[in-house]
Amino acid sequence: MKVPDLHDLEIAGVHAWHGDAHALATAAIAAKLRFLAADLKTVNSKPELLAAMAKGLKLPEHFGNNWDALADSVEDNAWLGKAGCVVALANTAGYRKAHGVDWTMLEDILAEAADYWRERHKPFWVFVS
């Protein structure tokens, strides 16, 4: 799968990804964007999901382990970085299937963050595999 133009703010957002995460990391580095990744393979609950997101996305130590704290964190300028960010979420199928409501909430938070950053002319990409 080909990595999209990571500078294209109009299409930045949450996207399905069926390729190698290394390709995303390489493209993010080339575009001078921060690259972060979280593996959800062993995640089986909302607390585990939030912990995996906190670790993989390098959220602040004061992260409150709830949806509001996640939304606040991914819309924080200090967290995003100067140019923008690419997030890769790996092995999501099991969690999505078992916890549909929580997954929808997570996707909504990430999509809202993409809209927020688009208005501020910074790319925020999330690739879900």
XYZ file of N, CA, C and O in Angstrom:
516
model
N 0.845 -1.176 0.000
C 0.000 0.000 0.000
C 0.891 1.241 0.000
O 1.872 1.311 0.730
N 0.510 2.211 -0.803
C 1.299 3.428 -0.929
C 0.915 4.446 0.151
O -0.256 4.672 0.427
N 1.915 5.063 0.729
C 1.698 6.105 1.735
C 1.214 7.367 1.017
O 1.811 7.785 0.032
N 0.130 7.980 1.503
C -0.330 9.223 0.869
C 0.649 10.373 1.122
O 1.554 10.265 1.953
N 0.434 11.473 0.429
C 1.238 12.677 0.637
C 0.912 13.207 2.031
O -0.181 13.717 2.280
N 1.845 13.085 2.946
C 1.604 13.441 4.342
C 1.517 14.942 4.588
O 1.208 15.366 5.696
N 1.758 15.729 3.562
C 1.595 17.179 3.686
C 0.204 17.636 3.241
O -0.137 18.806 3.395
N -0.597 16.727 2.698
C -1.923 17.068 2.190
C -2.924 17.130 3.344
O -3.480 16.119 3.758
N -3.143 18.327 3.842
C -4.042 18.514 4.984
C -5.475 18.103 4.692
O -6.207 17.706 5.599
N -5.889 18.203 3.452
C -7.284 17.909 3.103
C -7.643 16.445 3.319
O -8.800 16.138 3.567
N -6.664 15.554 3.216
C -6.972 14.129 3.391
C -6.402 13.553 4.693
O -6.591 12.380 4.980
N -5.729 14.375 5.485
C -5.224 13.901 6.773
C -6.400 13.488 7.647
O -7.471 14.097 7.600
N -6.206 12.449 8.432
C -7.261 11.957 9.308
C -7.021 10.504 9.648
O -5.884 10.034 9.634
N -8.093 9.784 9.937
C -8.010 8.374 10.305
C -8.238 7.540 9.055
O -9.254 7.698 8.376
N -7.283 6.642 8.764
C -7.335 5.820 7.552
C -6.993 4.371 7.873
O -6.151 4.102 8.731
N -7.623 3.460 7.140
C -7.233 2.049 7.211
C -5.858 1.920 6.565
O -5.534 2.646 5.615
N -5.054 0.993 7.085
C -3.714 0.786 6.544
C -3.471 -0.709 6.412
O -3.664 -1.464 7.365
N -3.077 -1.117 5.217
C -2.805 -2.530 4.950
C -1.382 -2.703 4.457
O -1.117 -3.510 3.587
N -0.482 -1.940 5.022
C 0.910 -1.996 4.610
C 1.833 -2.107 5.796
O 1.417 -2.326 6.933
N 3.088 -1.920 5.518
C 4.140 -2.021 6.510
C 4.244 -0.718 7.308
O 4.311 0.363 6.723
N 4.270 -0.834 8.626
C 4.395 0.364 9.473
C 5.731 1.056 9.262
O 5.849 2.263 9.464
N 6.746 0.291 8.829
C 8.054 0.907 8.569
C 7.954 1.916 7.430
O 8.643 2.937 7.447
N 7.103 1.635 6.462
C 6.898 2.582 5.356
C 6.300 3.875 5.878
O 6.674 4.972 5.434
N 5.380 3.766 6.827
C 4.788 4.967 7.434
C 5.833 5.754 8.206
O 5.901 6.977 8.107
N 6.642 5.039 8.969
C 7.689 5.706 9.761
C 8.673 6.421 8.853
O 9.039 7.578 9.105
N 9.087 5.764 7.790
C 10.031 6.359 6.846
C 9.437 7.598 6.191
O 10.098 8.636 6.076
N 8.174 7.498 5.780
C 7.505 8.639 5.140
C 7.329 9.788 6.121
O 7.490 10.957 5.757
N 6.994 9.483 7.366
C 6.828 10.526 8.386
C 8.143 11.255 8.622
O 8.173 12.493 8.675
N 9.217 10.508 8.738
C 10.531 11.124 8.953
C 10.908 12.000 7.764
O 11.378 13.125 7.939
N 10.661 11.494 6.555
C 10.971 12.278 5.349
C 10.157 13.565 5.297
O 10.633 14.587 4.807
N 8.924 13.505 5.810
C 8.048 14.684 5.812
C 8.282 15.577 7.030
O 7.578 16.569 7.216
N 9.235 15.183 7.873
C 9.566 15.919 9.097
C 8.390 15.968 10.073
O 8.143 16.972 10.747
N 7.644 14.844 10.134
C 6.529 14.702 11.059
C 6.913 13.712 12.148
O 7.683 12.784 11.928
N 6.353 13.917 13.308
C 6.569 13.001 14.429
C 5.866 11.682 14.113
O 4.740 11.681 13.618
N 6.519 10.563 14.399
C 5.917 9.247 14.180
C 5.764 8.535 15.517
O 6.714 8.441 16.304
N 4.563 8.031 15.764
C 4.258 7.307 16.992
C 3.471 6.053 16.632
O 2.720 6.053 15.652
N 3.620 5.011 17.432
C 2.915 3.765 17.136
C 2.450 3.089 18.417
O 3.132 3.143 19.442
N 1.276 2.462 18.337
C 0.743 1.680 19.448
C 0.277 0.337 18.900
O -0.411 0.290 17.875
N 0.652 -0.727 19.576
C 0.247 -2.077 19.190
C -0.870 -2.518 20.135
O -0.684 -2.554 21.351
N -2.011 -2.857 19.561
C -3.173 -3.211 20.371
C -3.426 -4.717 20.406
O -4.511 -5.160 20.794
N -2.445 -5.497 20.033
C -2.609 -6.951 19.924
C -3.111 -7.591 21.216
O -3.978 -8.458 21.181
N -2.604 -7.191 22.352
C -2.980 -7.830 23.621
C -3.978 -7.008 24.433
O -4.247 -7.327 25.591
N -4.542 -5.989 23.832
C -5.471 -5.106 24.535
C -6.866 -5.731 24.564
O -7.413 -6.096 23.535
N -7.434 -5.856 25.790
C -8.738 -6.507 25.939
C -9.749 -5.708 26.744
O -10.814 -6.228 27.078
N -9.430 -4.462 27.086
C -10.361 -3.652 27.870
C -10.074 -2.175 27.610
O -9.007 -1.821 27.110
N -11.015 -1.337 28.001
C -10.816 0.102 27.848
C -9.595 0.594 28.635
O -8.796 1.355 28.084
N -9.405 0.188 29.899
C -8.198 0.629 30.610
C -6.906 0.191 29.901
O -5.945 0.965 29.836
N -6.892 -1.014 29.358
C -5.719 -1.479 28.621
C -5.528 -0.678 27.333
O -4.398 -0.372 26.950
N -6.634 -0.343 26.674
C -6.564 0.475 25.460
C -5.964 1.838 25.772
O -5.040 2.296 25.088
N -6.466 2.472 26.800
C -5.962 3.799 27.164
C -4.496 3.736 27.594
O -3.710 4.625 27.259
N -4.118 2.667 28.290
C -2.717 2.504 28.686
C -1.830 2.304 27.457
O -0.735 2.872 27.377
N -2.292 1.510 26.495
C -1.517 1.287 25.266
C -1.390 2.574 24.468
O -0.328 2.863 23.898
N -2.448 3.365 24.422
C -2.406 4.646 23.719
C -1.448 5.590 24.440
O -0.644 6.277 23.799
N -1.516 5.639 25.761
C -0.628 6.524 26.530
C 0.830 6.171 26.286
O 1.669 7.053 26.072
N 1.133 4.887 26.290
C 2.513 4.447 26.083
C 2.961 4.686 24.640
O 3.995 5.298 24.400
N 2.182 4.208 23.681
C 2.567 4.303 22.273
C 2.607 5.724 21.757
O 3.465 6.072 20.941
N 1.682 6.552 22.214
C 1.613 7.932 21.750
C 2.424 8.875 22.628
O 2.422 10.076 22.416
N 3.096 8.316 23.616
C 3.948 9.097 24.512
C 3.198 10.297 25.086
O 3.643 11.439 25.029
N 2.008 9.989 25.631
C 1.184 11.036 26.235
C 1.832 11.492 27.534
O 2.632 10.767 28.125
N 1.481 12.679 27.988
C 2.111 13.218 29.207
C 1.891 12.318 30.419
O 0.908 11.587 30.493
N 2.817 12.397 31.356
C 2.719 11.585 32.574
C 1.419 11.842 33.337
O 0.909 10.955 34.010
N 0.880 13.038 33.231
C -0.350 13.374 33.947
C -1.608 12.919 33.203
O -2.718 13.238 33.620
N -1.448 12.144 32.119
C -2.593 11.635 31.356
C -3.570 10.933 32.293
O -3.196 10.076 33.075
N -4.840 11.295 32.220
C -5.842 10.835 33.164
C -6.515 9.519 32.877
O -7.430 9.123 33.587
N -6.100 8.796 31.832
C -6.660 7.477 31.516
C -8.173 7.480 31.341
O -8.867 6.601 31.860
N -8.680 8.469 30.614
C -10.094 8.497 30.252
C -10.226 9.186 28.894
O -9.254 9.727 28.365
N -11.421 9.122 28.319
C -11.627 9.667 26.971
C -11.333 11.159 26.903
O -10.723 11.632 25.945
N -11.783 11.910 27.893
C -11.550 13.360 27.873
C -10.061 13.680 27.913
O -9.598 14.579 27.214
N -9.326 12.940 28.727
C -7.885 13.158 28.812
C -7.202 12.815 27.492
O -6.283 13.515 27.061
N -7.672 11.755 26.826
C -7.106 11.404 25.524
C -7.378 12.508 24.514
O -6.483 12.942 23.789
N -8.613 12.994 24.482
C -8.966 14.072 23.549
C -8.131 15.317 23.822
O -7.614 15.938 22.878
N -7.980 15.667 25.075
C -7.161 16.838 25.424
C -5.707 16.637 25.012
O -5.069 17.560 24.503
N -5.187 15.446 25.233
C -3.779 15.178 24.941
C -3.475 15.261 23.447
O -2.462 15.842 23.054
N -4.333 14.666 22.613
C -4.036 14.656 21.175
C -4.354 15.993 20.503
O -4.061 16.173 19.328
N -4.914 16.916 21.269
C -5.123 18.272 20.756
C -4.214 19.278 21.457
O -4.442 20.478 21.399
N -3.159 18.775 22.063
C -2.197 19.628 22.764
C -1.018 19.930 21.845
O -0.397 19.014 21.303
N -0.712 21.200 21.678
C 0.352 21.621 20.773
C 1.718 21.070 21.177
O 2.519 20.680 20.326
N 1.990 21.014 22.467
C 3.277 20.490 22.923
C 3.410 19.008 22.575
O 4.493 18.535 22.233
N 2.312 18.267 22.643
C 2.347 16.847 22.302
C 2.522 16.642 20.807
O 3.313 15.801 20.381
N 1.809 17.393 19.998
C 1.819 17.178 18.556
C 3.197 17.388 17.948
O 3.616 16.645 17.077
N 3.886 18.384 18.407
C 5.163 18.710 17.801
C 5.022 19.890 16.858
O 3.918 20.370 16.587
N 6.142 20.351 16.325
C 6.148 21.562 15.505
C 5.441 21.416 14.175
O 4.761 22.321 13.727
N 5.611 20.272 13.514
C 5.136 20.159 12.138
C 3.880 19.316 11.976
O 3.120 19.515 11.037
N 3.640 18.374 12.860
C 2.510 17.469 12.719
C 2.906 16.079 13.160
O 4.003 15.856 13.660
N 2.010 15.121 12.953
C 2.202 13.809 13.541
C 1.576 12.712 12.690
O 0.537 12.919 12.064
N 2.211 11.545 12.706
C 1.674 10.329 12.101
C 1.603 9.278 13.206
O 2.596 9.022 13.889
N 0.425 8.685 13.364
C 0.210 7.647 14.368
C -0.153 6.353 13.653
O -1.030 6.349 12.788
N 0.504 5.272 14.014
C 0.178 3.948 13.482
C -0.389 3.104 14.618
O 0.254 2.928 15.650
N -1.601 2.599 14.421
C -2.224 1.697 15.391
C -2.248 0.305 14.769
O -2.927 0.088 13.759
N -1.517 -0.617 15.359
C -1.371 -1.961 14.795
C -2.213 -2.983 15.548
O -2.505 -2.820 16.735
N -2.587 -4.040 14.841
C -3.308 -5.178 15.420
C -4.589 -4.752 16.134
O -4.831 -5.118 17.280
N -5.393 -3.989 15.441
C -6.604 -3.432 16.040
C -7.852 -4.302 15.873
O -8.842 -4.080 16.557
N -7.828 -5.268 14.978
C -9.035 -6.022 14.613
C -9.714 -6.685 15.803
O -10.941 -6.613 15.943
N -8.945 -7.328 16.659
C -9.534 -8.011 17.809
C -10.261 -7.061 18.738
O -11.382 -7.336 19.172
N -9.633 -5.938 19.017
C -10.264 -4.963 19.907
C -11.498 -4.349 19.250
O -12.535 -4.214 19.885
N -11.381 -4.004 17.993
C -12.521 -3.405 17.286
C -13.726 -4.333 17.317
O -14.861 -3.880 17.529
N -13.490 -5.624 17.105
C -14.583 -6.600 17.066
C -15.202 -6.799 18.444
O -16.424 -6.854 18.588
N -14.378 -6.901 19.478
C -14.866 -7.196 20.825
C -15.415 -5.978 21.563
O -16.229 -6.127 22.475
N -14.961 -4.784 21.183
C -15.319 -3.571 21.930
C -15.717 -2.455 20.959
O -15.089 -1.391 20.930
N -16.753 -2.694 20.203
C -17.167 -1.763 19.157
C -17.475 -0.360 19.636
O -17.112 0.622 18.984
N -18.129 -0.241 20.771
C -18.494 1.087 21.286
C -17.237 1.874 21.651
O -17.094 3.044 21.280
N -16.325 1.222 22.364
C -15.073 1.901 22.734
C -14.259 2.243 21.492
O -13.648 3.319 21.429
N -14.223 1.334 20.530
C -13.456 1.609 19.311
C -14.031 2.819 18.582
O -13.288 3.678 18.104
N -15.359 2.898 18.503
C -15.996 4.038 17.850
C -15.637 5.331 18.572
O -15.351 6.349 17.930
N -15.612 5.308 19.885
C -15.235 6.496 20.660
C -13.793 6.891 20.343
O -13.504 8.068 20.123
N -12.898 5.918 20.305
C -11.500 6.207 19.987
C -11.379 6.818 18.600
O -10.709 7.842 18.422
N -12.031 6.226 17.615
C -11.973 6.770 16.253
C -12.533 8.185 16.198
O -11.991 9.034 15.497
N -13.627 8.431 16.923
C -14.219 9.773 16.949
C -13.235 10.791 17.533
O -13.093 11.898 16.999
N -12.578 10.428 18.611
C -11.607 11.335 19.241
C -10.473 11.643 18.277
O -10.067 12.806 18.117
N -9.963 10.619 17.606
C -8.853 10.816 16.679
C -9.279 11.611 15.447
O -8.532 12.471 14.970
N -10.480 11.368 14.950
C -10.983 12.126 13.800
C -11.204 13.592 14.166
O -10.894 14.497 13.379
N -11.735 13.843 15.362
C -11.914 15.228 15.818
C -10.571 15.928 15.966
O -10.438 17.116 15.652
N -9.565 15.199 16.442
C -8.224 15.777 16.558
C -7.671 16.124 15.177
O -7.053 17.180 14.999
N -7.917 15.269 14.194
C -7.456 15.555 12.831
C -8.111 16.831 12.310
O -7.445 17.677 11.687
N -9.402 16.993 12.563
C -10.099 18.221 12.156
C -9.526 19.440 12.874
O -9.319 20.493 12.266
N -9.296 19.286 14.165
C -8.732 20.366 14.976
C -7.396 20.820 14.401
O -7.156 22.015 14.222
N -6.517 19.862 14.101
C -5.182 20.212 13.590
C -5.238 20.728 12.156
O -4.439 21.578 11.774
N -6.177 20.235 11.365
C -6.328 20.731 9.989
C -6.639 22.228 10.008
O -6.089 22.992 9.221
N -7.503 22.659 10.928
C -7.841 24.075 11.064
C -6.630 24.913 11.463
O -6.593 26.110 11.224
N -5.644 24.271 12.046
C -4.419 24.957 12.480
C -3.253 24.697 11.523
O -2.109 24.967 11.832
N -3.584 24.120 10.376
C -2.624 23.884 9.290
C -1.480 22.951 9.684
O -0.337 23.155 9.279
N -1.821 21.935 10.483
C -0.844 20.911 10.856
C -1.436 19.538 10.549
O -2.557 19.239 10.947
N -0.672 18.704 9.855
C -1.198 17.372 9.546
C -1.194 16.442 10.756
O -0.240 16.411 11.518
N -2.301 15.741 10.935
C -2.426 14.718 11.959
C -3.034 13.494 11.283
O -4.161 13.513 10.830
N -2.218 12.464 11.177
C -2.598 11.241 10.487
C -2.673 10.093 11.464
O -1.827 9.948 12.347
N -3.683 9.245 11.297
C -3.778 7.999 12.058
C -4.012 6.878 11.047
O -4.958 6.938 10.256
N -3.152 5.878 11.081
C -3.268 4.721 10.196
C -3.567 3.497 11.063
O -2.836 3.175 11.988
N -4.679 2.829 10.748
C -5.184 1.715 11.543
C -5.016 0.412 10.768
O -5.512 0.284 9.646
N -4.317 -0.516 11.384
C -4.171 -1.830 10.751
C -4.558 -2.937 11.711
O -4.726 -2.720 12.885
